[in-house]
Coordinates of C-alpha atoms in Angstrom, one line a residue:
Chain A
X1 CA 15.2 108.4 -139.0
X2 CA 17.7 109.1 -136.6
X3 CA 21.8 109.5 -138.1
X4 CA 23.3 111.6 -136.0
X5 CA 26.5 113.1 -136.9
X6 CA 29.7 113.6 -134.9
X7 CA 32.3 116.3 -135.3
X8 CA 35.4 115.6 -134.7
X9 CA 37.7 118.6 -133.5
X10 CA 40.7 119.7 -135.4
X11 CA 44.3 118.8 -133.8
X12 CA 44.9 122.9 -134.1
X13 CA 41.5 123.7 -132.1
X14 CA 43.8 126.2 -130.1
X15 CA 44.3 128.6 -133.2
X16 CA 40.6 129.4 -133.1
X17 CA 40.3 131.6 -130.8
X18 CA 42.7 134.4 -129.0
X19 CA 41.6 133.3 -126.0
X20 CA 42.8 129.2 -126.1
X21 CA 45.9 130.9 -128.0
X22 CA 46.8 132.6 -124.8
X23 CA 45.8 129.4 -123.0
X24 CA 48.2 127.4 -124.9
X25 CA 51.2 129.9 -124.7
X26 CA 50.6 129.8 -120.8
X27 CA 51.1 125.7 -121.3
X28 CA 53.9 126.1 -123.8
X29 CA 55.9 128.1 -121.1
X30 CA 56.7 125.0 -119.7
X31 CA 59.2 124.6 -122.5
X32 CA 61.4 127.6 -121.9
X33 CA 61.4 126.3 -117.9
X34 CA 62.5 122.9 -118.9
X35 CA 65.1 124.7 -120.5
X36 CA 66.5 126.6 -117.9
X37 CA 66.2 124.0 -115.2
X38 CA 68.5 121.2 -117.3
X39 CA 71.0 123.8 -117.5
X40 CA 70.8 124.5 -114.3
X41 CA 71.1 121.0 -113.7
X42 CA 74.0 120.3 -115.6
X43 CA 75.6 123.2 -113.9
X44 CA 74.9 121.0 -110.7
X45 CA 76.6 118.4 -112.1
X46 CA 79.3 120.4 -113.4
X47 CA 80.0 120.9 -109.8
X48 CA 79.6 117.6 -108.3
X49 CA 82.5 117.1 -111.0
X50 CA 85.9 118.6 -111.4
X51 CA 86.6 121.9 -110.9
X52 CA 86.9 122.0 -114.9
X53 CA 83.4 120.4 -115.5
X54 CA 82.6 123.5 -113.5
X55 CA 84.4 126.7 -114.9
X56 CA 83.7 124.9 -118.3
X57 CA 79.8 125.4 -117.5
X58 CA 80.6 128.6 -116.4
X59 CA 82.7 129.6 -119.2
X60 CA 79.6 128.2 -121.3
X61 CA 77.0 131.0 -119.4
X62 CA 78.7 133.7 -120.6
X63 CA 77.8 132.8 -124.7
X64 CA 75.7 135.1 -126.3
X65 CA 73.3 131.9 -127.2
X66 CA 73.3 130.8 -123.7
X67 CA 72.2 135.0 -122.2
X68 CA 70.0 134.2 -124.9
X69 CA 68.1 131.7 -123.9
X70 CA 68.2 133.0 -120.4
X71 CA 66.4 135.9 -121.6
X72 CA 64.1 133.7 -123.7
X73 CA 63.2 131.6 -120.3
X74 CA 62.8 134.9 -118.4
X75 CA 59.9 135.9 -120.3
X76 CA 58.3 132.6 -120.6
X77 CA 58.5 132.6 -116.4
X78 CA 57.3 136.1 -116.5
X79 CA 54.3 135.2 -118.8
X80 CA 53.4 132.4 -117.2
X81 CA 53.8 134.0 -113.5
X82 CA 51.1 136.9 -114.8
X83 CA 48.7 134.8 -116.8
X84 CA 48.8 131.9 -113.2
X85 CA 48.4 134.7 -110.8
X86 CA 45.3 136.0 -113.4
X87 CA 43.3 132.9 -112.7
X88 CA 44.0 132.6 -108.7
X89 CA 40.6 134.8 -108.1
X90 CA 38.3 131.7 -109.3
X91 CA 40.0 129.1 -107.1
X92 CA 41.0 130.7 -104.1
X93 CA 37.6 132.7 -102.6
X94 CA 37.9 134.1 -99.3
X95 CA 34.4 134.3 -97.9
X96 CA 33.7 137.1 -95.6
X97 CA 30.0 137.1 -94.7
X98 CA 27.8 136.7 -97.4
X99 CA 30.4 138.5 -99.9
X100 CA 33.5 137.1 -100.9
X101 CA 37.2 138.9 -101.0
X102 CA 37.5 141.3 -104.2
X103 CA 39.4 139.5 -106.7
X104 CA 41.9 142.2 -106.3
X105 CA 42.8 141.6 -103.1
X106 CA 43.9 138.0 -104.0
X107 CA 45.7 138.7 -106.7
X108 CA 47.6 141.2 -104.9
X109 CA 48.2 139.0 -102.0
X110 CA 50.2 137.1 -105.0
X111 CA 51.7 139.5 -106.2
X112 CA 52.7 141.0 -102.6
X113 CA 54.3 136.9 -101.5
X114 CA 56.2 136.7 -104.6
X115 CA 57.4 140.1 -104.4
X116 CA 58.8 139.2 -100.9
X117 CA 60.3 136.0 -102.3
X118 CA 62.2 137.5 -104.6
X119 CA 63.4 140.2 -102.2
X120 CA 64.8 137.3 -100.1
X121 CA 66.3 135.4 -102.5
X122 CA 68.1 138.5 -103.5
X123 CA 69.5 139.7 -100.4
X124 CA 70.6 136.0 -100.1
X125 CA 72.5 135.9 -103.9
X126 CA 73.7 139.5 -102.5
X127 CA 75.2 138.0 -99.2
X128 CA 76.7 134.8 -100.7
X129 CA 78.5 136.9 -103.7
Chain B
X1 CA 27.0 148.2 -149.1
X2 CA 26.1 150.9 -146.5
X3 CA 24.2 149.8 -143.7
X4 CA 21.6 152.8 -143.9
X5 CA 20.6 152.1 -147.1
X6 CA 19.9 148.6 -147.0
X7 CA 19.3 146.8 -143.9
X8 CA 20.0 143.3 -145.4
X9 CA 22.3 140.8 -143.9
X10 CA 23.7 137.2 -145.2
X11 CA 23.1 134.5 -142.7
X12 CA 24.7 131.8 -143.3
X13 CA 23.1 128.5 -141.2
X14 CA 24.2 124.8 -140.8
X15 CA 21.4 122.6 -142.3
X16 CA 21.9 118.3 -141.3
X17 CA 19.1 116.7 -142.7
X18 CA 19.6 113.1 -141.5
X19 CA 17.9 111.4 -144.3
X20 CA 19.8 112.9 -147.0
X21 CA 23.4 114.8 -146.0
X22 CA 26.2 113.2 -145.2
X23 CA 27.6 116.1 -142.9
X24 CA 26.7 119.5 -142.6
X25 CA 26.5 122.3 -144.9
X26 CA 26.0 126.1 -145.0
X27 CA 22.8 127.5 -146.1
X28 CA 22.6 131.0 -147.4
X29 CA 19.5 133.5 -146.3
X30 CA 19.4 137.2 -147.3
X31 CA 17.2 138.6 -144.1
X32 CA 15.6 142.3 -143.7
X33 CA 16.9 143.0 -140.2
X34 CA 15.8 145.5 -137.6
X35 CA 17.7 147.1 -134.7
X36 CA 15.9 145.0 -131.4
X37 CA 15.7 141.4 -134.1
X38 CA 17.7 138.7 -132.1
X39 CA 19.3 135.9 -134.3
X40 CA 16.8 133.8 -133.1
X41 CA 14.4 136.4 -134.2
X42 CA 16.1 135.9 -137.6
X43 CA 16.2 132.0 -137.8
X44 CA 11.9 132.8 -136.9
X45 CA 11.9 134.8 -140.1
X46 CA 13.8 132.2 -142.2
X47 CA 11.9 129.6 -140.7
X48 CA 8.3 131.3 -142.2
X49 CA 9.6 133.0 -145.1
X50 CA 12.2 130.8 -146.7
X51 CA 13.3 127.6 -145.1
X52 CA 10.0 126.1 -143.0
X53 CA 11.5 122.9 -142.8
X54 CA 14.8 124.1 -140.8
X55 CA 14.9 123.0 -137.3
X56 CA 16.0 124.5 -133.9
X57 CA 15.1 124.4 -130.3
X58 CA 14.3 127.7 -128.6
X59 CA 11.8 128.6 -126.1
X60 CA 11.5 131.8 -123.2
X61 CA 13.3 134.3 -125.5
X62 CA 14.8 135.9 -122.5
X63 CA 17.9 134.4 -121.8
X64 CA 16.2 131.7 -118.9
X65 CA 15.0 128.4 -120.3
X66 CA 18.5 128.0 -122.0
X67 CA 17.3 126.5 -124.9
X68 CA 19.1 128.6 -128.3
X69 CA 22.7 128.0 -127.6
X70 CA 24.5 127.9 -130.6
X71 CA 27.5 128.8 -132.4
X72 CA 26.8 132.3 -133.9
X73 CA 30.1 133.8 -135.5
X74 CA 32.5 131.1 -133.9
X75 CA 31.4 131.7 -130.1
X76 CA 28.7 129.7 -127.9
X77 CA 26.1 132.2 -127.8
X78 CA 22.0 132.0 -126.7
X79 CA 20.5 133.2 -130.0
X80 CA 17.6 135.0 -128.0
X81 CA 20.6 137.4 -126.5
X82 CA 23.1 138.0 -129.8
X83 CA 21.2 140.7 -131.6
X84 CA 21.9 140.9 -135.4
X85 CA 22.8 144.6 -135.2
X86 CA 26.0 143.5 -133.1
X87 CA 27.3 142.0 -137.0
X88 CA 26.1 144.5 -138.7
X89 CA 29.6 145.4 -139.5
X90 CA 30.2 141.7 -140.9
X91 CA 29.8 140.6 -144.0
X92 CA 27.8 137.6 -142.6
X93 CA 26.4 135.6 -139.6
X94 CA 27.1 132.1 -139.0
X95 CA 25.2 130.0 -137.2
X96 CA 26.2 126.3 -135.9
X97 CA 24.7 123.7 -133.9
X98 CA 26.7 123.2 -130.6
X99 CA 28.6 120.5 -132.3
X100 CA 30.6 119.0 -128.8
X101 CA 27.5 116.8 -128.8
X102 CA 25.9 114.9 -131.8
X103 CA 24.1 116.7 -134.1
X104 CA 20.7 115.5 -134.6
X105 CA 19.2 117.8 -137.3
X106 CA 20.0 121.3 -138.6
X107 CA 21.0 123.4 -134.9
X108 CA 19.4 120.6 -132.8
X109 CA 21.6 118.3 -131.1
X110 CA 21.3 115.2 -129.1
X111 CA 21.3 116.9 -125.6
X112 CA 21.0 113.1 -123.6
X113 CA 25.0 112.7 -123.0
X114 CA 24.4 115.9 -120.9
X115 CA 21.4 114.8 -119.3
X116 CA 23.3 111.9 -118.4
X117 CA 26.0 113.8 -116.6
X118 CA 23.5 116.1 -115.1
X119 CA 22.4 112.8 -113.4
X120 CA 25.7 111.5 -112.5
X121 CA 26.5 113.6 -109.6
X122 CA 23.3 112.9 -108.2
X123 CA 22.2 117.1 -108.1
X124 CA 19.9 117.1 -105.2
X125 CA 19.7 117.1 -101.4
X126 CA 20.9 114.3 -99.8
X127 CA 20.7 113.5 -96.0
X128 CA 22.2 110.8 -94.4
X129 CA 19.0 110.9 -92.3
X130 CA 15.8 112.0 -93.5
X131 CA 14.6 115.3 -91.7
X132 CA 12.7 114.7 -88.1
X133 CA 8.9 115.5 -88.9
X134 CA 6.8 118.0 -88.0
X135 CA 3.8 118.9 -88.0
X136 CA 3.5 122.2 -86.7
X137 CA 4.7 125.1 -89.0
X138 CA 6.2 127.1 -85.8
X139 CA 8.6 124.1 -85.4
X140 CA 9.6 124.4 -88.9
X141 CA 12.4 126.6 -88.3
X142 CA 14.0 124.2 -85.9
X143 CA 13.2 120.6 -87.4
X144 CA 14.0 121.8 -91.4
X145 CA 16.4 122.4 -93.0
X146 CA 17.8 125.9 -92.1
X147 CA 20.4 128.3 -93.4
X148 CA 22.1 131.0 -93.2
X149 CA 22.4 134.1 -95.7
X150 CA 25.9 133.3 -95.3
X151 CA 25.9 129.6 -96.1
X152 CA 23.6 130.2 -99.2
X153 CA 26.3 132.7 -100.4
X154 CA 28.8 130.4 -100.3
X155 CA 27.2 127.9 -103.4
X156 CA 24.3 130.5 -104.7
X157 CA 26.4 131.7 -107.9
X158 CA 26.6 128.2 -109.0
X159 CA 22.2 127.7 -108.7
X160 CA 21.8 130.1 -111.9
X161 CA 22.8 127.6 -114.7
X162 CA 19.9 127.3 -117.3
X163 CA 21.4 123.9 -118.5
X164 CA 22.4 125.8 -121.8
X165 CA 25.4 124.0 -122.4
X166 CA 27.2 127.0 -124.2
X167 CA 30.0 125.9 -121.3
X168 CA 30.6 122.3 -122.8
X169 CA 31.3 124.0 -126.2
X170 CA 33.6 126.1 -125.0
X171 CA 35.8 123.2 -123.9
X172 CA 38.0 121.9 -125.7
X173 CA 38.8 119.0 -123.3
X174 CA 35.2 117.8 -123.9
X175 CA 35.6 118.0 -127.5
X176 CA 38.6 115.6 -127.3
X177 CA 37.1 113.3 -124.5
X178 CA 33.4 113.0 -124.4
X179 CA 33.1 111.3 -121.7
X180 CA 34.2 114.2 -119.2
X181 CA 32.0 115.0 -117.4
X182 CA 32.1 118.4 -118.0
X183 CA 31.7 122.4 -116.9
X184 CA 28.0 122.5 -116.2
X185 CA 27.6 119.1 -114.6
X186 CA 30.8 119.7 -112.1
X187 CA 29.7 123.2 -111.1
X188 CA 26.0 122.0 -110.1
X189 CA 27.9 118.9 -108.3
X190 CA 30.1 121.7 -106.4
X191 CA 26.5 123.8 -105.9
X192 CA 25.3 120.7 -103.7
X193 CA 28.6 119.7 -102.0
X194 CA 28.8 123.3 -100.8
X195 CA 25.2 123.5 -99.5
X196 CA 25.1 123.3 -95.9
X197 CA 22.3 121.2 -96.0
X198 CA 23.5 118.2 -97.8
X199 CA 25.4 115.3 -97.0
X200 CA 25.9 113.6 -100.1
X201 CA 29.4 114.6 -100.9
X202 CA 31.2 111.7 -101.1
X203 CA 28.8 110.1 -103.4
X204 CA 29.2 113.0 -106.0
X205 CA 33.3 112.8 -105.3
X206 CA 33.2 109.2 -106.3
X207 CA 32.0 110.2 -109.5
X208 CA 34.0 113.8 -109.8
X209 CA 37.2 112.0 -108.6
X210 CA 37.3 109.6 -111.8
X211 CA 39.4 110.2 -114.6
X212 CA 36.7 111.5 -116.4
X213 CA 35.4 113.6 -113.7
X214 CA 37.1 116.8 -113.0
X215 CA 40.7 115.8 -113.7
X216 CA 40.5 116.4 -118.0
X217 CA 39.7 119.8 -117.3
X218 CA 43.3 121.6 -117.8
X219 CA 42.0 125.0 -116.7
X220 CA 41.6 126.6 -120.2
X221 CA 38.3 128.8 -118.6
X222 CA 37.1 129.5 -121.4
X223 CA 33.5 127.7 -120.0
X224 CA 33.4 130.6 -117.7
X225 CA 33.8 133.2 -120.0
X226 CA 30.5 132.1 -122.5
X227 CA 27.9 131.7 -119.4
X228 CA 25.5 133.7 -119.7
X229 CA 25.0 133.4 -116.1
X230 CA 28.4 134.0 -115.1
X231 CA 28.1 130.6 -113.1
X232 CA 32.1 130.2 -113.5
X233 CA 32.2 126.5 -113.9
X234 CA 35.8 126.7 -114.2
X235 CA 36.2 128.0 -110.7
X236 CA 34.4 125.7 -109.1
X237 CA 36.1 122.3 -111.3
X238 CA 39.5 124.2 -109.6
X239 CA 38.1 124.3 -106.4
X240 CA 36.5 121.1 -106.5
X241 CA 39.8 119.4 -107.3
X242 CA 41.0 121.0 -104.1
X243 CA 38.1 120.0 -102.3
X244 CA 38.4 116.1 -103.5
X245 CA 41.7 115.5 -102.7
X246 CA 40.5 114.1 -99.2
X247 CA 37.9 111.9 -100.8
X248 CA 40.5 110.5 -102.8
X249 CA 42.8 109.7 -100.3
X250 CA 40.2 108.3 -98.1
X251 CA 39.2 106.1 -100.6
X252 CA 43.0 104.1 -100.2
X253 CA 42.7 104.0 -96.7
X254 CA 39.1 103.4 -95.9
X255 CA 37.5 100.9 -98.2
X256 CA 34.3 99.6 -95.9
X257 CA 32.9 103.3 -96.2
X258 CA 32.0 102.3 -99.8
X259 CA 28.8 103.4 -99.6
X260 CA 27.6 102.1 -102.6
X261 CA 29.0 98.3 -101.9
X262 CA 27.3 98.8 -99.0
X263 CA 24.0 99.5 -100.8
X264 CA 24.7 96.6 -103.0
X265 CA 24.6 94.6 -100.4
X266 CA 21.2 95.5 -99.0
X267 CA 19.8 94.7 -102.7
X268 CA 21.2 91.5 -102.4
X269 CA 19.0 90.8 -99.7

């Protein structure tokens, strides 16, 4: 006789293991991000409005809750920028003969493109201050 | 207990007997363990010592036919390469069917939904024109198909899958939808779209570009990290979404390539 039986997985699968832990802390990053980008779009708003919309938002960076969650959004990027960049090696293979490009390489390559971003970005925020 | 006095470990295993359990249960065993005994090794023991009637599927041994996977200790493992004296610092060893697919009896599962996606993406050769015949062997090398080192380096990793299907319990995605179609079935799809030999891409797109082809995976990777192999379905379901993309979007533009209407149409006839 044939009865076969079907498991059903448990809505907190992702506590199971360390590894989908890490997996869903890489997806809950997107919280902080959210975060950061509708204050940053209120502060775009802010400016679109009066010029006290705008030092009002401004005024409103400077509270220890706000630095806060500035910081808190930081390391959410930060986490999800290293744990990203980790998996890039399985995607992106750069065949060179019959070998393929050290994983190394490509994550460094990363690494190396983002560095320069932000070094551009900076000299810009430097320039416009 | 010390584990030079006594070399006796609990194993705990999942017994389903159809005709009688509801769900299933853990079944105690005290087993007399040695440093090269396997867990499979150990279910053999249970099997002719205590508990002849328990059922499991298991064949080479050596890590090839992909038969034992199982859940030993929480993680897909082959039983024939988890060796008991790896726990013997646990109280206990657990062992589980791979439970992603329907258990059947005791560790045995019903292994036809993976079959079935195994067929799906059609995973063999095809030609849009069947090779030019020859007759003479000297020809062979210019009528068949040939290839490179280089081009067989590009899709070899993903030729080593033993069909073990350790991957689809890794998954959670294929816990929560059953009918995605999965780590091992999308890696042996990407093995034939990256063989220079084979034109049969767009068919196996069709299927891989449904919502319940590559698109539930989420990139969790934890598929890649059980295979014994080290196949790394994961990296080729990421690469394959990559490599669809123009499949897809030649699908809106171009509808008379539908090669399988077209088919349908010879049938008709």
């Amino acid at each position: 006789m044939r009865k076969p039986y079907h498991s059903t997985e448990p809505a907190n699968w992702y506590m199971e293991k360390p590894f989908y832990k890490r997996y869903m802390l890489r997806e809950l990053t997107c919280v902080p991000i959210a975060l950061y980008v509708l204050n940053l779009m209120s502060g775009v708003v802010a400016l679109a409005g009066s010029l006290f919309d705008w030092q009002a938002w401004v005024q409103m960076q400077k509270n220890p809750l706000m630095l806060l969650l500035v910081l808190f959004c930081l390391i959410g990027a930060v986490f999800h920028t290293v744990t990203w960049f980790e998996t890039t090696p399985k995607v992106m293979k750069v065949q060179q003969g019959e070998q393929f490009l050290p994983e190394k390489y490509i994550l460094g390559a990363h690494w190396a493109v983002f560095g320069l971003l932000a070094l551009i970005l900076l000299i810009i925020a430097i320039a416009c201050a | 207990m010390s584990k030079t006095m006594s070399k006796i470990i609990t194993i705990e295993v999942s017994r389903y007997r159809p005709e009688v359990d509801e769900k299933p249960w853990l079944q105690s065993f005290q087993v007399e363990w040695t440093q090269d005994m396997s867990v499979l090794d150990a279910l053999a023991q249970i099997k002719d010592e205590q508990a002849p009637e328990l059922a499991y599927r298991w064949s080479c041994r050596m890590e090839v036919c992909g038969s034992c996977g199982m859940v030993i200790n929480g993680e897909p493992k082959l039983a024939c390469s988890t060796f008991v004296r790896d726990f013997a610092d646990c109280d206990k060893i657990t062992v589980e069917p791979l439970d992603h697919f329907p258990i059947e009896k005791d560790l045995i599962v019903d292994i036809e939904p993976f079959i079935e996606k195994l067929n799906a993406v059609k995973p063999y050769i095809i030609k849009d024109k069947p090779a030019t015949e020859f007759t003479d062997v000297t020809q062979a090398g210019l009528t068949a198909h040939t290839q490179t080192p280089a081009e067989l380096a590009k899709f070899k990793q993903y030729t080593m899958c033993i069909n073990c299907m350790l991957c689809y319990q890794a998954c959670p995605q294929v816990a929560i939808n059953a009918e995605f179609l999965g780590p091992a079935a999308n890696a042996l799809a990407f093995r034939y779209n990256n063989d220079s030999r084979d034109e049969g891409a767009a068919q196996r797109f069709a299927i891989q570009n449904l919502d319940t082809g590559v698109w539930p995976c989420t990139f969790v990777g934890y598929c890649s990290e059980v295979c014994p192999k080290n196949v790394d379905p994961a990296g080729a379901i990421q690469q394959t979404k990559a490599q669809g993309a123009p499949y897809w979007l030649k699908s809106f533009f171009n509808s008379e390539g539908d090669s399988e209407a077209h088919s349908d149409k010879q049938g008709d006839q």
